Short mmCIF file of C-alpha atoms (C1' of nucleotides) in Angstrom, two decimals:
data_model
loop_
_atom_site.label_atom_id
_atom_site.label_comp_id
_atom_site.label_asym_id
_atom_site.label_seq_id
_atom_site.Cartn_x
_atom_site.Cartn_y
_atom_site.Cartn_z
CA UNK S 1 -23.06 34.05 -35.88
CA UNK S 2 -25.88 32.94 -37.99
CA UNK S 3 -23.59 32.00 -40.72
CA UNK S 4 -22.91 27.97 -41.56
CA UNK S 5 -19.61 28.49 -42.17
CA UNK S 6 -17.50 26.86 -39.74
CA UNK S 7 -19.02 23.62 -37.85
CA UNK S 8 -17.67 23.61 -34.54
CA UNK S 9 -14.81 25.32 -33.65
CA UNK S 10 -16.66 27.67 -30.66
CA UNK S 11 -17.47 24.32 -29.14
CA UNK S 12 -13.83 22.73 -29.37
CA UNK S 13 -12.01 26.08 -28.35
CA UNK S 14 -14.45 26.23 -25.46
CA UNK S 15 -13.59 22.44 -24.65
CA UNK S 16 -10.41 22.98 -24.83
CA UNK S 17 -10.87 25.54 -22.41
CA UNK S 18 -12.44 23.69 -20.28
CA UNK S 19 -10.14 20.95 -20.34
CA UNK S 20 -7.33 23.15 -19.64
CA UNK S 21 -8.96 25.46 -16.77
CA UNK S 22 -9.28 21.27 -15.18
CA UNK S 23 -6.31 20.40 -15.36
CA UNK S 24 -4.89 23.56 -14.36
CA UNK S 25 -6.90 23.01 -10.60
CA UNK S 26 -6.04 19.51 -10.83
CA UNK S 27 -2.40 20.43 -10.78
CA UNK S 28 -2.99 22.79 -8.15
CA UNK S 29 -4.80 20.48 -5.60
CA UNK S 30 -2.43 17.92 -6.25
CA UNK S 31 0.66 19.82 -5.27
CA UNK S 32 -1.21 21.42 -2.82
CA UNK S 33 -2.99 18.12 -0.81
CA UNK S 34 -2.29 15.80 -2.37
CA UNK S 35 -4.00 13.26 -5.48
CA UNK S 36 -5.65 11.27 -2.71
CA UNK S 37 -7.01 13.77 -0.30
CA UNK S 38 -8.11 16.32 -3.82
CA UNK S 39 -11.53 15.36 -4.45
CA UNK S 40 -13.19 15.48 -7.65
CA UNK S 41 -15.67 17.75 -6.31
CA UNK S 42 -13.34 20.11 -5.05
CA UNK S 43 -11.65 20.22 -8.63
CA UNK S 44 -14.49 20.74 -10.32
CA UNK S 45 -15.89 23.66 -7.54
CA UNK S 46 -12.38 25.22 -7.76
CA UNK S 47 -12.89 25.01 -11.40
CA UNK S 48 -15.81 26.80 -11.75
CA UNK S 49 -17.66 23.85 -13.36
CA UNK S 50 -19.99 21.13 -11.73
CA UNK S 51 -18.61 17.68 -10.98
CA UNK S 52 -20.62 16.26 -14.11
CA UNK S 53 -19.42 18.68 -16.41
CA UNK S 54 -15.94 17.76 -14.62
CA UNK S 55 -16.85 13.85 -16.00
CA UNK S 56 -17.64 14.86 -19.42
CA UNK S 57 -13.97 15.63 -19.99
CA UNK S 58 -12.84 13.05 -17.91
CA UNK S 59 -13.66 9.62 -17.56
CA UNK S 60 -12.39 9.23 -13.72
CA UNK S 61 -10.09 10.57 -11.36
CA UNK S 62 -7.08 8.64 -12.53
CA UNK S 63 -7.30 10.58 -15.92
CA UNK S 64 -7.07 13.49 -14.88
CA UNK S 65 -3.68 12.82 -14.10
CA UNK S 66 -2.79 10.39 -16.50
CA UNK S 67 -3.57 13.90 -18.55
CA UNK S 68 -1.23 15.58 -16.58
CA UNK S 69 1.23 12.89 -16.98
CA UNK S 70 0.92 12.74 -20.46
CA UNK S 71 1.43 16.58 -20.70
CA UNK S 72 4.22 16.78 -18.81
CA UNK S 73 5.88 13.54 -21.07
CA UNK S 74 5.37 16.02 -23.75
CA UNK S 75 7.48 18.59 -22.46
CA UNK S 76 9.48 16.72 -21.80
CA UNK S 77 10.37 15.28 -24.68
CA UNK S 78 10.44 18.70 -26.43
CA UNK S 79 12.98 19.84 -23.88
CA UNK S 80 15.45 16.88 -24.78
CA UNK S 81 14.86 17.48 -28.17
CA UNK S 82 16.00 21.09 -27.58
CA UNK S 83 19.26 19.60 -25.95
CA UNK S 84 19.69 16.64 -27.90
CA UNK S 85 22.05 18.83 -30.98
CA UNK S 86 25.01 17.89 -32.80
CA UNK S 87 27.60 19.58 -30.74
CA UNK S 88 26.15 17.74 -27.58
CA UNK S 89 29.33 15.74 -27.64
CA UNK S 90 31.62 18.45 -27.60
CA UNK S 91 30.60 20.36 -25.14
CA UNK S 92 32.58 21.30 -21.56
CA UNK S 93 31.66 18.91 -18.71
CA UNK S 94 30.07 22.21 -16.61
CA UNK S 95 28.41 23.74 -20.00
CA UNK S 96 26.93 20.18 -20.78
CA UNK S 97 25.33 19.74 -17.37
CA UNK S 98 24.26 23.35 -17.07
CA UNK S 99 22.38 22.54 -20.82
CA UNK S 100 20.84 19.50 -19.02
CA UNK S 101 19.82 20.59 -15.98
CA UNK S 102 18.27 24.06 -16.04
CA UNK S 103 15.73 23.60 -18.51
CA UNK S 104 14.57 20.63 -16.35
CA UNK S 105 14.45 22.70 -13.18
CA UNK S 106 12.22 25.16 -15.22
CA UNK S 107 9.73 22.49 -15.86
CA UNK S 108 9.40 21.26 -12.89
CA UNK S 109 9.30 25.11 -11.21
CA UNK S 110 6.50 25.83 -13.80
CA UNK S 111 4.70 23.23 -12.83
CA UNK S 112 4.99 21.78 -9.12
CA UNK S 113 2.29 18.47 -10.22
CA UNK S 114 5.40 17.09 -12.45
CA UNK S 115 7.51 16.94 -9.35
CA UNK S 116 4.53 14.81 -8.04
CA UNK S 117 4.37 12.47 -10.99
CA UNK S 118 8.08 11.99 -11.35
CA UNK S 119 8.72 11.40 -7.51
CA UNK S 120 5.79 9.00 -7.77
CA UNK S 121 4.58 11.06 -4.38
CA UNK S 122 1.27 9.59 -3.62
CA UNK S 123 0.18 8.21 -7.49
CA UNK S 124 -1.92 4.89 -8.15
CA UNK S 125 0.11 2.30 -10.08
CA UNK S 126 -1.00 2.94 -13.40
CA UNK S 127 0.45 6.34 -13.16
CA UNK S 128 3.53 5.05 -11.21
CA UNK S 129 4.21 2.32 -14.24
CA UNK S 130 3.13 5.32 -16.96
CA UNK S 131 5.98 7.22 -15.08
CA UNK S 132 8.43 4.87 -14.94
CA UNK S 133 8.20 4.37 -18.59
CA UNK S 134 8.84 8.02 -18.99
CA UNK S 135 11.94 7.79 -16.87
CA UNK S 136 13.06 4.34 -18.95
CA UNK S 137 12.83 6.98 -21.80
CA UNK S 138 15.14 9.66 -19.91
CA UNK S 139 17.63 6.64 -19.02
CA UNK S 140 18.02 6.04 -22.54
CA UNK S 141 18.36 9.55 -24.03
CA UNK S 142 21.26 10.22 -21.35
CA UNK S 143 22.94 6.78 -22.41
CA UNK S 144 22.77 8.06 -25.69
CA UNK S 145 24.45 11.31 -25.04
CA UNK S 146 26.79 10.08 -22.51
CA UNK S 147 28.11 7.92 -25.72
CA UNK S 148 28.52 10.96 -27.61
CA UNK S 149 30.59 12.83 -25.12
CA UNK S 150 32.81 9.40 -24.58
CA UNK S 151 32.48 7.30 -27.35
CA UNK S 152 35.15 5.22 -26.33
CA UNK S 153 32.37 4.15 -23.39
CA UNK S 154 30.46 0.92 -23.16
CA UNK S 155 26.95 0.55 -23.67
CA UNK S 156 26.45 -1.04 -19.86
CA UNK S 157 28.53 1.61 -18.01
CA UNK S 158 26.49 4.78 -20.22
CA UNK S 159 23.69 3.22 -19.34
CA UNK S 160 24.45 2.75 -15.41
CA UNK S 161 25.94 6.68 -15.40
CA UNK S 162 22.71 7.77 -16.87
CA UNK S 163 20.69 6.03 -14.09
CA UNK S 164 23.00 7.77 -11.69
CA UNK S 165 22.69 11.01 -13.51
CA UNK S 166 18.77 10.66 -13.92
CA UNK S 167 18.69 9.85 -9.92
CA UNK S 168 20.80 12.61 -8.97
CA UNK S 169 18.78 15.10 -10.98
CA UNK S 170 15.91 13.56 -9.11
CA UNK S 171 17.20 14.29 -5.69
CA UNK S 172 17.77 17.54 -6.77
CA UNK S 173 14.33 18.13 -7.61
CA UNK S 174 13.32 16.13 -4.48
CA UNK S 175 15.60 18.79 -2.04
CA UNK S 176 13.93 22.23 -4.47
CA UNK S 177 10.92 21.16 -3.61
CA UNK S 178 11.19 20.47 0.09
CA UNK S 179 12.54 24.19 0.64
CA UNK S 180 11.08 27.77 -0.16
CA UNK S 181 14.44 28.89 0.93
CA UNK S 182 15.86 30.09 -3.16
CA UNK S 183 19.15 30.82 -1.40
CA UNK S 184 18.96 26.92 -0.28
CA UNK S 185 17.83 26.11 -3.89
CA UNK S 186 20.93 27.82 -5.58
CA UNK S 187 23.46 26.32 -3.18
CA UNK S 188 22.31 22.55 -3.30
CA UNK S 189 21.86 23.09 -6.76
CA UNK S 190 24.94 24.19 -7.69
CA UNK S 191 26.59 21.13 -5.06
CA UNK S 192 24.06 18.64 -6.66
CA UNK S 193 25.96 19.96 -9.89
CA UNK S 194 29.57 19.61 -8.68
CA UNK S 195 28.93 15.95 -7.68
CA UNK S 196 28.02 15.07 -10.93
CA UNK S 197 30.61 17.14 -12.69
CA UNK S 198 33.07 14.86 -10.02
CA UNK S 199 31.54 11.68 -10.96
CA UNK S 200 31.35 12.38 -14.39
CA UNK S 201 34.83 13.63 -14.73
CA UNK S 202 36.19 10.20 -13.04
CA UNK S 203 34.31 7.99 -15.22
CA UNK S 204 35.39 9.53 -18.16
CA UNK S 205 39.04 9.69 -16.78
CA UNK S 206 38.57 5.70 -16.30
CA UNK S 207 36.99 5.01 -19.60
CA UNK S 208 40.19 6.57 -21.63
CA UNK S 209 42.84 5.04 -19.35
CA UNK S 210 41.38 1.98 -20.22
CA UNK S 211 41.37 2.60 -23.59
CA UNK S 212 45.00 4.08 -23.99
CA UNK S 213 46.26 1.24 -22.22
CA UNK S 214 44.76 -1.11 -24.78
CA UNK S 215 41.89 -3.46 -24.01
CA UNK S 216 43.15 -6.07 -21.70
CA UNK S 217 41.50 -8.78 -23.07
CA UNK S 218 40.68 -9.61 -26.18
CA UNK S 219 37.62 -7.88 -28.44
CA UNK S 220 34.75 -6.05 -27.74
CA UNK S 221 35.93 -3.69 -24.84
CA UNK S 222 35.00 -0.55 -26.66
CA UNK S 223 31.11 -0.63 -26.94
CA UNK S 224 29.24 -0.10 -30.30
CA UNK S 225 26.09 -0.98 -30.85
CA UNK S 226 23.32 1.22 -31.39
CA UNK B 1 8.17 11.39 24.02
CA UNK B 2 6.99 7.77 24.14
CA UNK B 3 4.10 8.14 23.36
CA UNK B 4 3.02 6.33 20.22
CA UNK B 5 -0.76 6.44 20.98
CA UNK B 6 -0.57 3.19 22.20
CA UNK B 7 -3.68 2.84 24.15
CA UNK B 8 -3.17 -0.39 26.54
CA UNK B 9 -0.37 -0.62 28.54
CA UNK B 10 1.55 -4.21 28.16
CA UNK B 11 0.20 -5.84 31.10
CA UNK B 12 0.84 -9.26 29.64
CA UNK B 13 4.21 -10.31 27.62
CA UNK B 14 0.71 -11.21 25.71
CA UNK B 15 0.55 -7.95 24.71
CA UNK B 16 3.81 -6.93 23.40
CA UNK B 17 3.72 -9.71 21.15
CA UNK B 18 0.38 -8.83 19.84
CA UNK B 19 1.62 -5.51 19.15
CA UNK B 20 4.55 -6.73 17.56
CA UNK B 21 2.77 -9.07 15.28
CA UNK B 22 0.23 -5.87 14.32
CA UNK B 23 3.55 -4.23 13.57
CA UNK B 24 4.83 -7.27 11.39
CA UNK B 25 1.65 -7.68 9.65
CA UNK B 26 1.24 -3.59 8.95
CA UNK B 27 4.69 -2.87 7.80
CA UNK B 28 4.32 -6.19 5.32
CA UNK B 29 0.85 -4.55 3.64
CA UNK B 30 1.70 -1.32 3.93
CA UNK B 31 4.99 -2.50 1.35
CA UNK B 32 2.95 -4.20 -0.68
CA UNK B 33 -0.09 -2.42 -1.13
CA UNK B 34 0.64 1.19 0.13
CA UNK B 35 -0.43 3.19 3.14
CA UNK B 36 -3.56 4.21 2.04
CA UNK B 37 -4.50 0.76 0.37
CA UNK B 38 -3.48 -1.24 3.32
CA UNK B 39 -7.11 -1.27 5.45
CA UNK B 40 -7.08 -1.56 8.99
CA UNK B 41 -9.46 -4.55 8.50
CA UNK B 42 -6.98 -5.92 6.00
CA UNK B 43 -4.60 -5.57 8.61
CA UNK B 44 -5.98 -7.42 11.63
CA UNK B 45 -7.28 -10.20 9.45
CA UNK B 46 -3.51 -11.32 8.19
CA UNK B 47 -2.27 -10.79 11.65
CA UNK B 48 -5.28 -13.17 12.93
CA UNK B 49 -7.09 -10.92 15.08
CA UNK B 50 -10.18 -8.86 15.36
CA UNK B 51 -10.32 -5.03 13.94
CA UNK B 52 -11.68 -4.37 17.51
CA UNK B 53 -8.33 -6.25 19.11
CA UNK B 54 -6.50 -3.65 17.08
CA UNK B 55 -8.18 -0.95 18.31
CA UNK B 56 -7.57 -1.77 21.92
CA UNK B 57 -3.48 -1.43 21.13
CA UNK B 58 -3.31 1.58 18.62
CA UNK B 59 -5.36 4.77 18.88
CA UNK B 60 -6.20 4.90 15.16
CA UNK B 61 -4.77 3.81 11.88
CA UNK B 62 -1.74 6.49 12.04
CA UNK B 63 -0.86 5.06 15.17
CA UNK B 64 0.58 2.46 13.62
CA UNK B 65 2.66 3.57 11.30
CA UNK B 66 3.84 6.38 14.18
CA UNK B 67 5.06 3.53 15.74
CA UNK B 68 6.82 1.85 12.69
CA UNK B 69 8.15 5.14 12.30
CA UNK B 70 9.24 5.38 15.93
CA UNK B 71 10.80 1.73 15.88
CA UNK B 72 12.71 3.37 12.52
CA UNK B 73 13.94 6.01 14.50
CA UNK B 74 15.28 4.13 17.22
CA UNK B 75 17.26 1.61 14.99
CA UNK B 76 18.79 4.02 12.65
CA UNK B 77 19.88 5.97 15.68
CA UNK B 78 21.59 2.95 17.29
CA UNK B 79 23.21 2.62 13.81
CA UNK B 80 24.77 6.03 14.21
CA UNK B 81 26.08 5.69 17.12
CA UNK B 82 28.15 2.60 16.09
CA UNK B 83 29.63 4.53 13.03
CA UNK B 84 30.06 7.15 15.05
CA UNK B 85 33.27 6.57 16.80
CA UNK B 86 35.98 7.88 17.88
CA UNK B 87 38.74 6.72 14.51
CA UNK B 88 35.58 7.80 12.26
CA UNK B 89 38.25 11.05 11.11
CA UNK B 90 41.11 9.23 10.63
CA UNK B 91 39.15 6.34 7.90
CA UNK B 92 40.13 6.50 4.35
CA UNK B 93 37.16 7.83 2.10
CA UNK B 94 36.22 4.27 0.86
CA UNK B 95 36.03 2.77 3.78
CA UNK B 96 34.20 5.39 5.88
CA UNK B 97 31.52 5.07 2.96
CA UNK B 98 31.44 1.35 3.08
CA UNK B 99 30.96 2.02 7.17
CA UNK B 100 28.40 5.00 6.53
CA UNK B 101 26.24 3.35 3.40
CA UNK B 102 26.14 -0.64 4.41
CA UNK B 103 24.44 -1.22 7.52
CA UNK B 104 22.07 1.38 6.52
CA UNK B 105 21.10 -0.66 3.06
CA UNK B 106 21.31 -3.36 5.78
CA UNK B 107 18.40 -1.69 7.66
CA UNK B 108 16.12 -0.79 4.68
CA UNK B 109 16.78 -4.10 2.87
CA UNK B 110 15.45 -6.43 6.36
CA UNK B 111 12.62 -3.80 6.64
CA UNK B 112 11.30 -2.30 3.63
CA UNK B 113 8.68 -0.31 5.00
CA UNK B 114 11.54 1.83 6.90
CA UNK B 115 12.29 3.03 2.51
CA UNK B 116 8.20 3.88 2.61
CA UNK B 117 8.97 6.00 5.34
CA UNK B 118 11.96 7.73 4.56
CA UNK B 119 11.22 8.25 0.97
CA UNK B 120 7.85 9.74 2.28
CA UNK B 121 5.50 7.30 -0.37
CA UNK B 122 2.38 8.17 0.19
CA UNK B 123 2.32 8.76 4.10
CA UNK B 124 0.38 11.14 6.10
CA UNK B 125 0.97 14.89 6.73
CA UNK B 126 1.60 13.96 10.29
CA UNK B 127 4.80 10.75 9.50
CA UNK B 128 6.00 12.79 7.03
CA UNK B 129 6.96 15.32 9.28
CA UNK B 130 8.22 13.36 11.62
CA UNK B 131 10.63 11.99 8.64
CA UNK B 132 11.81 15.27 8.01
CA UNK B 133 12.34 15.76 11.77
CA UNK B 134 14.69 12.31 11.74
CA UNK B 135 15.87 13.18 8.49
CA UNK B 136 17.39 16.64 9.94
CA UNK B 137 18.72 14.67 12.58
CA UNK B 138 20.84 13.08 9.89
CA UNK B 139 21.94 15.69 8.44
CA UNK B 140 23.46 16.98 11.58
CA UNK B 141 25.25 13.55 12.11
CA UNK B 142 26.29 13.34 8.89
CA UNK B 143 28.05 16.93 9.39
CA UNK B 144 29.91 15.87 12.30
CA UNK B 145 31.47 13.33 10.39
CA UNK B 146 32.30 15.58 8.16
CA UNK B 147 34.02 18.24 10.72
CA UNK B 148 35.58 15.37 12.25
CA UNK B 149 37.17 14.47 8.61
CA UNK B 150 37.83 17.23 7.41
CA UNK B 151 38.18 19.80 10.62
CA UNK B 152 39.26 22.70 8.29
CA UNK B 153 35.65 22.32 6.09
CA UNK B 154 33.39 25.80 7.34
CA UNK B 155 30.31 24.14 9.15
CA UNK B 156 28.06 25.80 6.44
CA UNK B 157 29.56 23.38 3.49
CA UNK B 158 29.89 20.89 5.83
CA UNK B 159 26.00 20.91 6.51
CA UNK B 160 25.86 21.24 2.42
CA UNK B 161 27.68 18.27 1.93
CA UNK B 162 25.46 16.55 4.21
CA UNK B 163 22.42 16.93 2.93
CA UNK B 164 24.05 16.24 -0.82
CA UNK B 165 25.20 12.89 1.06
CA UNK B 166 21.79 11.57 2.82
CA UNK B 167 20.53 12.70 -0.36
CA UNK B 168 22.63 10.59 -2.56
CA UNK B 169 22.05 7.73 -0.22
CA UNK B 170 18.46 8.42 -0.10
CA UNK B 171 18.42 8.02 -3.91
CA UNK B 172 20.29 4.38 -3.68
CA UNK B 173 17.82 3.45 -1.38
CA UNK B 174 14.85 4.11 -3.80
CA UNK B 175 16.78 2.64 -6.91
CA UNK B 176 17.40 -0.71 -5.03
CA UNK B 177 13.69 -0.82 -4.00
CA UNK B 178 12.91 -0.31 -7.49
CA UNK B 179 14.45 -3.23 -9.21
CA UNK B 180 14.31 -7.49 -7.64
CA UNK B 181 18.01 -7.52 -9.55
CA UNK B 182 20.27 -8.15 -7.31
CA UNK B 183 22.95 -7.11 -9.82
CA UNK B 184 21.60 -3.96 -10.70
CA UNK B 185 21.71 -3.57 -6.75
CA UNK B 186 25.45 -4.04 -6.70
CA UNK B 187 26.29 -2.30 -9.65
CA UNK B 188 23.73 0.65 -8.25
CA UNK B 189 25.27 0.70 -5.29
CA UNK B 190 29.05 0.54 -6.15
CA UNK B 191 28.30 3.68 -8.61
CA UNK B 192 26.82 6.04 -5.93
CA UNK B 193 29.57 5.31 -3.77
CA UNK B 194 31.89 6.34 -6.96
CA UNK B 195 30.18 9.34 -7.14
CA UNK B 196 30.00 10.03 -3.63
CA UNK B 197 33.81 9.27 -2.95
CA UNK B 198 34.55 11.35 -6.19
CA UNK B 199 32.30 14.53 -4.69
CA UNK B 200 33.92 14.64 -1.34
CA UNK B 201 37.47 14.44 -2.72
CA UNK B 202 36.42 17.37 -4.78
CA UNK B 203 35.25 18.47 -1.76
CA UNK B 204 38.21 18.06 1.08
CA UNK B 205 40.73 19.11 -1.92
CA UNK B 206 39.18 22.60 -2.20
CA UNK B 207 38.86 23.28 1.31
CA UNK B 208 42.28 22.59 1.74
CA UNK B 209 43.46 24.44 -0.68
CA UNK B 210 41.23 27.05 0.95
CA UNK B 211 43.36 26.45 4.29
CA UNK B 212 46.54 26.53 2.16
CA UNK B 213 46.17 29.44 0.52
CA UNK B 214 45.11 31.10 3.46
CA UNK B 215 42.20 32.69 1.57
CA UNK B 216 39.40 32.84 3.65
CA UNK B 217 37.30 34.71 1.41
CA UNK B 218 37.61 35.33 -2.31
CA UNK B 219 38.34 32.72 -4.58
CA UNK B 220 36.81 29.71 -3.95
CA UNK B 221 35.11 27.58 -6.26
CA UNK B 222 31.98 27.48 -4.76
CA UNK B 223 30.11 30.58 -5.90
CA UNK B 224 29.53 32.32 -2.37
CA UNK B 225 26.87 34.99 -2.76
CA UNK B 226 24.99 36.58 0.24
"C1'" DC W 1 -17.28 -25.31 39.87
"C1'" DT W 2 -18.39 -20.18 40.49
"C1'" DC W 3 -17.52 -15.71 39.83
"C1'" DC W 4 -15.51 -11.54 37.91
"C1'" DG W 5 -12.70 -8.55 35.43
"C1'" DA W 6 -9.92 -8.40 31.36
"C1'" DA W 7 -9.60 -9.46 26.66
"C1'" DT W 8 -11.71 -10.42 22.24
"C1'" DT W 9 -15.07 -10.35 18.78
"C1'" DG W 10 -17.35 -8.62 14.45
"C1'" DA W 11 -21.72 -6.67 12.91
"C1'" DG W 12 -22.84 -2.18 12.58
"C1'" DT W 13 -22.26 3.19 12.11
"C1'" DA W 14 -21.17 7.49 10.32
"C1'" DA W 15 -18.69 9.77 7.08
"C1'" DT W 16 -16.54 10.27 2.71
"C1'" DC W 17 -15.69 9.71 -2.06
"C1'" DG W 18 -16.08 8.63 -6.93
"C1'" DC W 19 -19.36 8.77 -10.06
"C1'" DT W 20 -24.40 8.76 -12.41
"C1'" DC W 21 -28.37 10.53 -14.51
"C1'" DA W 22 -32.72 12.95 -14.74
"C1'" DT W 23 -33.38 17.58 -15.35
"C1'" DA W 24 -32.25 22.30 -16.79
"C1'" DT W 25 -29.84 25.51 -19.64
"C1'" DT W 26 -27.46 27.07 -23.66
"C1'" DT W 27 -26.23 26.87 -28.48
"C1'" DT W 28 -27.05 25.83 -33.28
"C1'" DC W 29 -29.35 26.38 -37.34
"C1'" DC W 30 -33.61 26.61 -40.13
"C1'" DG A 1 -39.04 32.27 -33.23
"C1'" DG A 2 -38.52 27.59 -32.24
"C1'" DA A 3 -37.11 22.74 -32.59
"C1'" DA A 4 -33.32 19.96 -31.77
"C1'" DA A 5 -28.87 18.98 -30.30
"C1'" DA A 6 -25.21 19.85 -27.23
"C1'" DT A 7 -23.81 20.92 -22.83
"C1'" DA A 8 -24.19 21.84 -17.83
"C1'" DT A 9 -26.05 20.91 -13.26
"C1'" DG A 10 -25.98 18.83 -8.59
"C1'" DA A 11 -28.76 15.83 -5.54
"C1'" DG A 12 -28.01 11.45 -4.51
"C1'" DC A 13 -26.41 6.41 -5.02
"C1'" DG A 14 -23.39 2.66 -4.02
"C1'" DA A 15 -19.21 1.33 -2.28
"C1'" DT A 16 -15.64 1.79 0.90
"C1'" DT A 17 -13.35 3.09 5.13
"C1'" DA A 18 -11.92 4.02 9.86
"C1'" DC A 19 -13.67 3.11 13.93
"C1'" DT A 20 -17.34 1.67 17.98
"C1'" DC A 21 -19.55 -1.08 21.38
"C1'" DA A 22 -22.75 -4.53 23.14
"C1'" DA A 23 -22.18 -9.22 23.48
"C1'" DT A 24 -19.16 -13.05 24.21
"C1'" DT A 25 -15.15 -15.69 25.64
"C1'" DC A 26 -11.13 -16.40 28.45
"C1'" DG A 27 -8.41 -17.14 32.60
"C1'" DG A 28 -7.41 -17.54 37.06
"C1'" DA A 29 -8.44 -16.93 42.21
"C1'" DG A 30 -11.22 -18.73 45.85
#
DNA sequence: CTCCGAATTGAGTAATCGCTCATATTTTCC
DNA sequence: GGAAAATATGAGCGATTACTCAATTCGGAG
């Protein structure tokens, strides 16, 4: 250790550490009472750490969980990259949902706090706006895919079945994690999936008839753009 | 019952309209800024009294919104029991939607705090258990509609399809207090009733093929394990 | 008007929470 | 070893909140 070979890597690891052991309470007291009622100085006793080295990582309470937030945007992200692929649009209805859904009810198994953030449970508005962004996001990557399963869709009706989509996956995680029952959690999960595969199913029936029947008026029925 | 920690009896029509007008003034703030946010000083200032006036008519701060909560309660029952009549089986799909969803949207739209309440935004331990008590209630209402529409359904899925149902409307309910857009609220609220009407004819079609096919075990859709 | 109980008032209290900073400890590097 | 820099500590500050209560006003009966 008396070698000046690296500068400060032991420091940054052990930040890192740090940062992570915080955010990992933080998460925990927030599912567990709430972002209000969790303390800073419970975090940072839970932690292990006093509440000024807690505010050496963190300049207030609100990041902490705009931290979280930004974390769990991440994974996000990754996890509709993962889904996002090429044969997206030719997938089965059922295969396609299963493909969207599970992964998502991993995430937000893994980690409870997401639920929090994305149900907007007890957040202060900056984290409610940062989260509605995110969801903007999700609203758009389902538009996109619902135009690659129907192409033959507008842009204004993919867009309005992704917001039903996106809510519908949001009850879902709403109803998971109101119940410890798993046998509860596989039935209304596998309901929560039928309705969509219903809905989905008639809008796509409704989308070709129009189309095979020709576009009653003029232009522009079948939506490009993009 | 009845007892809403009210702490002075009405002994002047003085009173109830006090109370009322701490109710008014509450259920605005609490909207606007959020349970938490909305001080009890805050409170008796807009409604034009003194924070020890409010004292004298509510126990403590929770007391109010019990009472919101109760006053919730009592008008969504009263809605119930005017859907819930006696042609309610005999209703085509659409229209028994139209008769189920409206007047609720009705009720949340004329009192938005009622939407705080149900969708459990940053409440107390104490009202959100009581919204999971009225919520259950619901759900049992919602299944006798459901026996009564489709009287071959099993009561398990028809308790299922319940709680898929308050959930979906639950879900409407938080995207139209989401967006000012009146449009969006239209177009929002024609597409979960899509989806919903979709999901129970999915729904009522297996079952009766169920009855049909006199197979009361074995292949339905629905994966039954257990 | 006088008197008295009921109603109202709002400055004040106790408790809590987010956050600071002077001090103490550890790490780095010669 | 030892100086200096980096990091950690936690008592305590200021601000905020729900709630109290002694003082004051109101209203109506005699």
């Amino acid at each position: 250790m008396s070698d000046y070979s690296i500068r400060s890597v032991p420091q940054q690891s052990r930040s890192q550490e740090r940062v992570d052991s915080i955010l990992g309470t933080a998460a925990d007291l927030f599912t567990e009472v709430g972002y209000e009622a969790a303390t800073t100085n419970a975090i940072a006793e839970r932690a292990g750490i006093s509440i000024g080295t807690l505010y050496r990582y963190f300049a207030d309470k609100d990041a902490i969980l705009r931290a979280l937030a930004a974390r769990y945007h991440r994974e996000e992200q990754a996890l509709f990259d993962q889904v996002f692929t090429d044969d997206v649009g030719y997938l089965p209805l059922p295969v396609l949902l299963d493909r969207l859904i599970d992964p998502f009810l991993d995430l937000y198994c893994g980690c409870p706090v997401y639920a929090h953030i994305l149900l907007g449970t007890d957040v202060s508005a900056d984290i409610a706006a940062a989260s509605q962004e995110i969801e903007q996001e999700v609203i758009e990557r389902l538009a996109d895919i619902m135009q690659k399963v129907a192409p033959q869709i507008d842009a204004r009706q993919a867009r309005l079945t992704a917001v039903i989509c996106k809510s519908a996956v949001k009850s879902l995680i709403s109803l998971r994690s109101s119940s410890n029952d798993e046998d509860f959690r596989v039935q209304i999960t596998s309901e929560i999936k039928q309705m969509l595969l219903a809905y989905l199913e008639k809008v796509l029936d409704e989308t070709e008839s129009q189309e095979r029947h020709r576009t009653p008026r003029g232009k522009a029925r079948t939506g490009r753009r993009r």
